[in-house]
Amino acid sequence: PYAGIHLIGHHKMKYPVIDSQNTTYTYNIEESEMKFGDNGAHHDMRKLDYGIYTQIGYESSVRLYFKGTFSYGLANIAPENAAFSFQRNWALGFSIGVFLGKDDW
């Protein structure tokens, strides 16, 4: 299991703008800081998140390691009374690393 608290967030949205003859495309970019809380009228996302987390890995005899991780949020992080009904976090990660100072096997 995992539990987390959202502290900082940032929205960045890029969308096309078409001229009156439908020939030229430009892009507008809007950026804003996210607000965390339970009120859908004033907040973008709830502060508390929880879910499941798993990890699998392999350590080689030449001080290398390979690791895969996956987390899946069980909490609805959309604020109450929001226009959308359900939102959750999930993450997938892979890493390759070297053990420094590790004893020989």
mmCIF file with all atom_site columns, C-alpha atoms in Angstrom:
data_model
loop_
_atom_site.group_PDB
_atom_site.id
_atom_site.type_symbol
_atom_site.label_atom_id
_atom_site.label_alt_id
_atom_site.label_comp_id
_atom_site.label_asym_id
_atom_site.label_entity_id
_atom_site.label_seq_id
_atom_site.pdbx_PDB_ins_code
_atom_site.Cartn_x
_atom_site.Cartn_y
_atom_site.Cartn_z
_atom_site.occupancy
_atom_site.B_iso_or_equiv
_atom_site.pdbx_formal_charge
_atom_site.auth_seq_id
_atom_site.auth_comp_id
_atom_site.auth_asym_id
_atom_site.auth_atom_id
_atom_site.pdbx_PDB_model_num
ATOM 1   C CA . PRO A 1 1   ? 0.000   0.000   0.000   1.00 0.00 ? 1   PRO A CA 1
ATOM 2   C CA . TYR A 1 2   ? 0.964   3.648   -0.367  1.00 0.00 ? 2   TYR A CA 1
ATOM 3   C CA . ALA A 1 3   ? -0.416  6.976   0.815   1.00 0.00 ? 3   ALA A CA 1
ATOM 4   C CA . GLY A 1 4   ? 0.446   10.375  -0.556  1.00 0.00 ? 4   GLY A CA 1
ATOM 5   C CA . ILE A 1 5   ? -0.340  14.059  -0.182  1.00 0.00 ? 5   ILE A CA 1
ATOM 6   C CA . HIS A 1 6   ? -0.413  16.378  -3.177  1.00 0.00 ? 6   HIS A CA 1
ATOM 7   C CA . LEU A 1 7   ? 1.628   19.492  -2.430  1.00 0.00 ? 7   LEU A CA 1
ATOM 8   C CA . ILE A 1 8   ? 2.374   21.196  -5.744  1.00 0.00 ? 8   ILE A CA 1
ATOM 9   C CA . GLY A 1 9   ? 0.833   20.869  -9.184  1.00 0.00 ? 9   GLY A CA 1
ATOM 10  C CA . HIS A 1 10  ? 0.935   22.689  -12.473 1.00 0.00 ? 10  HIS A CA 1
ATOM 11  C CA . HIS A 1 11  ? -1.524  22.722  -15.401 1.00 0.00 ? 11  HIS A CA 1
ATOM 12  C CA . LYS A 1 12  ? -0.212  23.180  -18.922 1.00 0.00 ? 12  LYS A CA 1
ATOM 13  C CA . MET A 1 13  ? -2.663  23.040  -21.800 1.00 0.00 ? 13  MET A CA 1
ATOM 14  C CA . LYS A 1 14  ? -1.845  23.471  -25.498 1.00 0.00 ? 14  LYS A CA 1
ATOM 15  C CA . TYR A 1 15  ? -4.673  23.805  -28.000 1.00 0.00 ? 15  TYR A CA 1
ATOM 16  C CA . PRO A 1 16  ? -4.940  24.824  -31.672 1.00 0.00 ? 16  PRO A CA 1
ATOM 17  C CA . VAL A 1 17  ? -6.435  28.122  -32.838 1.00 0.00 ? 17  VAL A CA 1
ATOM 18  C CA . ILE A 1 18  ? -7.713  28.278  -36.431 1.00 0.00 ? 18  ILE A CA 1
ATOM 19  C CA . ASP A 1 19  ? -8.050  31.499  -38.422 1.00 0.00 ? 19  ASP A CA 1
ATOM 20  C CA . SER A 1 20  ? -11.346 32.589  -39.999 1.00 0.00 ? 20  SER A CA 1
ATOM 21  C CA . GLN A 1 21  ? -10.512 30.944  -43.376 1.00 0.00 ? 21  GLN A CA 1
ATOM 22  C CA . ASN A 1 22  ? -9.626  27.617  -41.699 1.00 0.00 ? 22  ASN A CA 1
ATOM 23  C CA . THR A 1 23  ? -6.168  27.703  -43.264 1.00 0.00 ? 23  THR A CA 1
ATOM 24  C CA . THR A 1 24  ? -3.712  28.675  -40.540 1.00 0.00 ? 24  THR A CA 1
ATOM 25  C CA . TYR A 1 25  ? -3.150  26.891  -37.262 1.00 0.00 ? 25  TYR A CA 1
ATOM 26  C CA . THR A 1 26  ? -1.448  28.437  -34.291 1.00 0.00 ? 26  THR A CA 1
ATOM 27  C CA . TYR A 1 27  ? -1.278  27.137  -30.744 1.00 0.00 ? 27  TYR A CA 1
ATOM 28  C CA . ASN A 1 28  ? -2.208  28.831  -27.511 1.00 0.00 ? 28  ASN A CA 1
ATOM 29  C CA . ILE A 1 29  ? -0.616  27.625  -24.299 1.00 0.00 ? 29  ILE A CA 1
ATOM 30  C CA . GLU A 1 30  ? -2.267  28.206  -20.936 1.00 0.00 ? 30  GLU A CA 1
ATOM 31  C CA . GLU A 1 31  ? -0.428  27.520  -17.690 1.00 0.00 ? 31  GLU A CA 1
ATOM 32  C CA . SER A 1 32  ? -1.619  27.738  -14.081 1.00 0.00 ? 32  SER A CA 1
ATOM 33  C CA . GLU A 1 33  ? -0.871  26.406  -10.608 1.00 0.00 ? 33  GLU A CA 1
ATOM 34  C CA . MET A 1 34  ? -3.198  23.686  -9.307  1.00 0.00 ? 34  MET A CA 1
ATOM 35  C CA . LYS A 1 35  ? -5.303  24.143  -6.166  1.00 0.00 ? 35  LYS A CA 1
ATOM 36  C CA . PHE A 1 36  ? -5.797  21.177  -3.837  1.00 0.00 ? 36  PHE A CA 1
ATOM 37  C CA . GLY A 1 37  ? -8.859  20.513  -1.664  1.00 0.00 ? 37  GLY A CA 1
ATOM 38  C CA . ASP A 1 38  ? -12.316 18.898  -1.653  1.00 0.00 ? 38  ASP A CA 1
ATOM 39  C CA . ASN A 1 39  ? -14.469 21.683  -3.118  1.00 0.00 ? 39  ASN A CA 1
ATOM 40  C CA . GLY A 1 40  ? -14.997 21.125  -6.854  1.00 0.00 ? 40  GLY A CA 1
ATOM 41  C CA . ALA A 1 41  ? -15.902 24.764  -7.451  1.00 0.00 ? 41  ALA A CA 1
ATOM 42  C CA . HIS A 1 42  ? -12.558 26.035  -6.113  1.00 0.00 ? 42  HIS A CA 1
ATOM 43  C CA . HIS A 1 43  ? -10.099 23.121  -6.292  1.00 0.00 ? 43  HIS A CA 1
ATOM 44  C CA . ASP A 1 44  ? -8.572  21.033  -9.088  1.00 0.00 ? 44  ASP A CA 1
ATOM 45  C CA . MET A 1 45  ? -7.712  17.887  -7.129  1.00 0.00 ? 45  MET A CA 1
ATOM 46  C CA . ARG A 1 46  ? -8.032  16.368  -3.655  1.00 0.00 ? 46  ARG A CA 1
ATOM 47  C CA . LYS A 1 47  ? -4.979  16.447  -1.389  1.00 0.00 ? 47  LYS A CA 1
ATOM 48  C CA . LEU A 1 48  ? -4.993  12.819  -0.197  1.00 0.00 ? 48  LEU A CA 1
ATOM 49  C CA . ASP A 1 49  ? -4.173  9.852   -2.430  1.00 0.00 ? 49  ASP A CA 1
ATOM 50  C CA . TYR A 1 50  ? -3.760  6.165   -1.571  1.00 0.00 ? 50  TYR A CA 1
ATOM 51  C CA . GLY A 1 51  ? -3.397  2.943   -3.494  1.00 0.00 ? 51  GLY A CA 1
ATOM 52  C CA . ILE A 1 52  ? -1.237  -0.094  -4.174  1.00 0.00 ? 52  ILE A CA 1
ATOM 53  C CA . TYR A 1 53  ? 2.433   -0.223  -5.149  1.00 0.00 ? 53  TYR A CA 1
ATOM 54  C CA . THR A 1 54  ? 4.584   -3.093  -6.360  1.00 0.00 ? 54  THR A CA 1
ATOM 55  C CA . GLN A 1 55  ? 8.199   -3.481  -7.373  1.00 0.00 ? 55  GLN A CA 1
ATOM 56  C CA . ILE A 1 56  ? 10.259  -6.220  -8.969  1.00 0.00 ? 56  ILE A CA 1
ATOM 57  C CA . GLY A 1 57  ? 13.981  -6.257  -9.606  1.00 0.00 ? 57  GLY A CA 1
ATOM 58  C CA . TYR A 1 58  ? 17.131  -8.178  -10.341 1.00 0.00 ? 58  TYR A CA 1
ATOM 59  C CA . GLU A 1 59  ? 20.664  -7.692  -8.970  1.00 0.00 ? 59  GLU A CA 1
ATOM 60  C CA . SER A 1 60  ? 23.464  -8.980  -11.199 1.00 0.00 ? 60  SER A CA 1
ATOM 61  C CA . SER A 1 61  ? 26.878  -10.198 -10.107 1.00 0.00 ? 61  SER A CA 1
ATOM 62  C CA . VAL A 1 62  ? 28.574  -7.230  -11.822 1.00 0.00 ? 62  VAL A CA 1
ATOM 63  C CA . ARG A 1 63  ? 26.970  -4.596  -9.545  1.00 0.00 ? 63  ARG A CA 1
ATOM 64  C CA . LEU A 1 64  ? 24.117  -3.744  -11.930 1.00 0.00 ? 64  LEU A CA 1
ATOM 65  C CA . TYR A 1 65  ? 20.454  -3.784  -10.989 1.00 0.00 ? 65  TYR A CA 1
ATOM 66  C CA . PHE A 1 66  ? 17.246  -3.651  -13.014 1.00 0.00 ? 66  PHE A CA 1
ATOM 67  C CA . LYS A 1 67  ? 13.983  -2.564  -11.422 1.00 0.00 ? 67  LYS A CA 1
ATOM 68  C CA . GLY A 1 68  ? 10.363  -2.174  -12.506 1.00 0.00 ? 68  GLY A CA 1
ATOM 69  C CA . THR A 1 69  ? 7.671   -0.427  -10.445 1.00 0.00 ? 69  THR A CA 1
ATOM 70  C CA . PHE A 1 70  ? 3.923   0.049   -10.744 1.00 0.00 ? 70  PHE A CA 1
ATOM 71  C CA . SER A 1 71  ? 1.504   2.016   -8.572  1.00 0.00 ? 71  SER A CA 1
ATOM 72  C CA . TYR A 1 72  ? -2.257  2.273   -8.928  1.00 0.00 ? 72  TYR A CA 1
ATOM 73  C CA . GLY A 1 73  ? -4.349  4.801   -7.023  1.00 0.00 ? 73  GLY A CA 1
ATOM 74  C CA . LEU A 1 74  ? -7.539  3.604   -5.377  1.00 0.00 ? 74  LEU A CA 1
ATOM 75  C CA . ALA A 1 75  ? -8.719  7.034   -4.232  1.00 0.00 ? 75  ALA A CA 1
ATOM 76  C CA . ASN A 1 76  ? -10.927 9.312   -6.312  1.00 0.00 ? 76  ASN A CA 1
ATOM 77  C CA . ILE A 1 77  ? -8.752  12.426  -6.446  1.00 0.00 ? 77  ILE A CA 1
ATOM 78  C CA . ALA A 1 78  ? -11.382 14.508  -8.262  1.00 0.00 ? 78  ALA A CA 1
ATOM 79  C CA . PRO A 1 79  ? -12.851 17.080  -5.847  1.00 0.00 ? 79  PRO A CA 1
ATOM 80  C CA . GLU A 1 80  ? -16.483 16.702  -4.789  1.00 0.00 ? 80  GLU A CA 1
ATOM 81  C CA . ASN A 1 81  ? -19.093 18.292  -7.065  1.00 0.00 ? 81  ASN A CA 1
ATOM 82  C CA . ALA A 1 82  ? -16.632 18.355  -9.967  1.00 0.00 ? 82  ALA A CA 1
ATOM 83  C CA . ALA A 1 83  ? -17.876 18.207  -13.557 1.00 0.00 ? 83  ALA A CA 1
ATOM 84  C CA . PHE A 1 84  ? -15.927 14.984  -14.109 1.00 0.00 ? 84  PHE A CA 1
ATOM 85  C CA . SER A 1 85  ? -16.813 11.997  -11.991 1.00 0.00 ? 85  SER A CA 1
ATOM 86  C CA . PHE A 1 86  ? -13.654 10.002  -11.261 1.00 0.00 ? 86  PHE A CA 1
ATOM 87  C CA . GLN A 1 87  ? -9.914  10.551  -11.450 1.00 0.00 ? 87  GLN A CA 1
ATOM 88  C CA . ARG A 1 88  ? -7.056  8.404   -10.168 1.00 0.00 ? 88  ARG A CA 1
ATOM 89  C CA . ASN A 1 89  ? -3.266  8.291   -10.313 1.00 0.00 ? 89  ASN A CA 1
ATOM 90  C CA . TRP A 1 90  ? -1.134  5.520   -11.727 1.00 0.00 ? 90  TRP A CA 1
ATOM 91  C CA . ALA A 1 91  ? 2.563   5.228   -12.525 1.00 0.00 ? 91  ALA A CA 1
ATOM 92  C CA . LEU A 1 92  ? 4.857   2.793   -14.289 1.00 0.00 ? 92  LEU A CA 1
ATOM 93  C CA . GLY A 1 93  ? 8.631   2.990   -13.949 1.00 0.00 ? 93  GLY A CA 1
ATOM 94  C CA . PHE A 1 94  ? 11.796  1.210   -15.007 1.00 0.00 ? 94  PHE A CA 1
ATOM 95  C CA . SER A 1 95  ? 15.347  1.816   -13.863 1.00 0.00 ? 95  SER A CA 1
ATOM 96  C CA . ILE A 1 96  ? 18.858  0.490   -14.374 1.00 0.00 ? 96  ILE A CA 1
ATOM 97  C CA . GLY A 1 97  ? 21.532  1.293   -11.837 1.00 0.00 ? 97  GLY A CA 1
ATOM 98  C CA . VAL A 1 98  ? 24.965  0.534   -10.480 1.00 0.00 ? 98  VAL A CA 1
ATOM 99  C CA . PHE A 1 99  ? 25.728  -0.360  -6.859  1.00 0.00 ? 99  PHE A CA 1
ATOM 100 C CA . LEU A 1 100 ? 28.650  1.738   -5.618  1.00 0.00 ? 100 LEU A CA 1
ATOM 101 C CA . GLY A 1 101 ? 30.746  0.310   -2.818  1.00 0.00 ? 101 GLY A CA 1
ATOM 102 C CA . LYS A 1 102 ? 28.807  -2.955  -2.788  1.00 0.00 ? 102 LYS A CA 1
ATOM 103 C CA . ASP A 1 103 ? 30.694  -6.017  -1.489  1.00 0.00 ? 103 ASP A CA 1
ATOM 104 C CA . ASP A 1 104 ? 31.621  -8.659  -4.020  1.00 0.00 ? 104 ASP A CA 1
ATOM 105 C CA . TRP A 1 105 ? 29.284  -11.628 -4.230  1.00 0.00 ? 105 TRP A CA 1
#
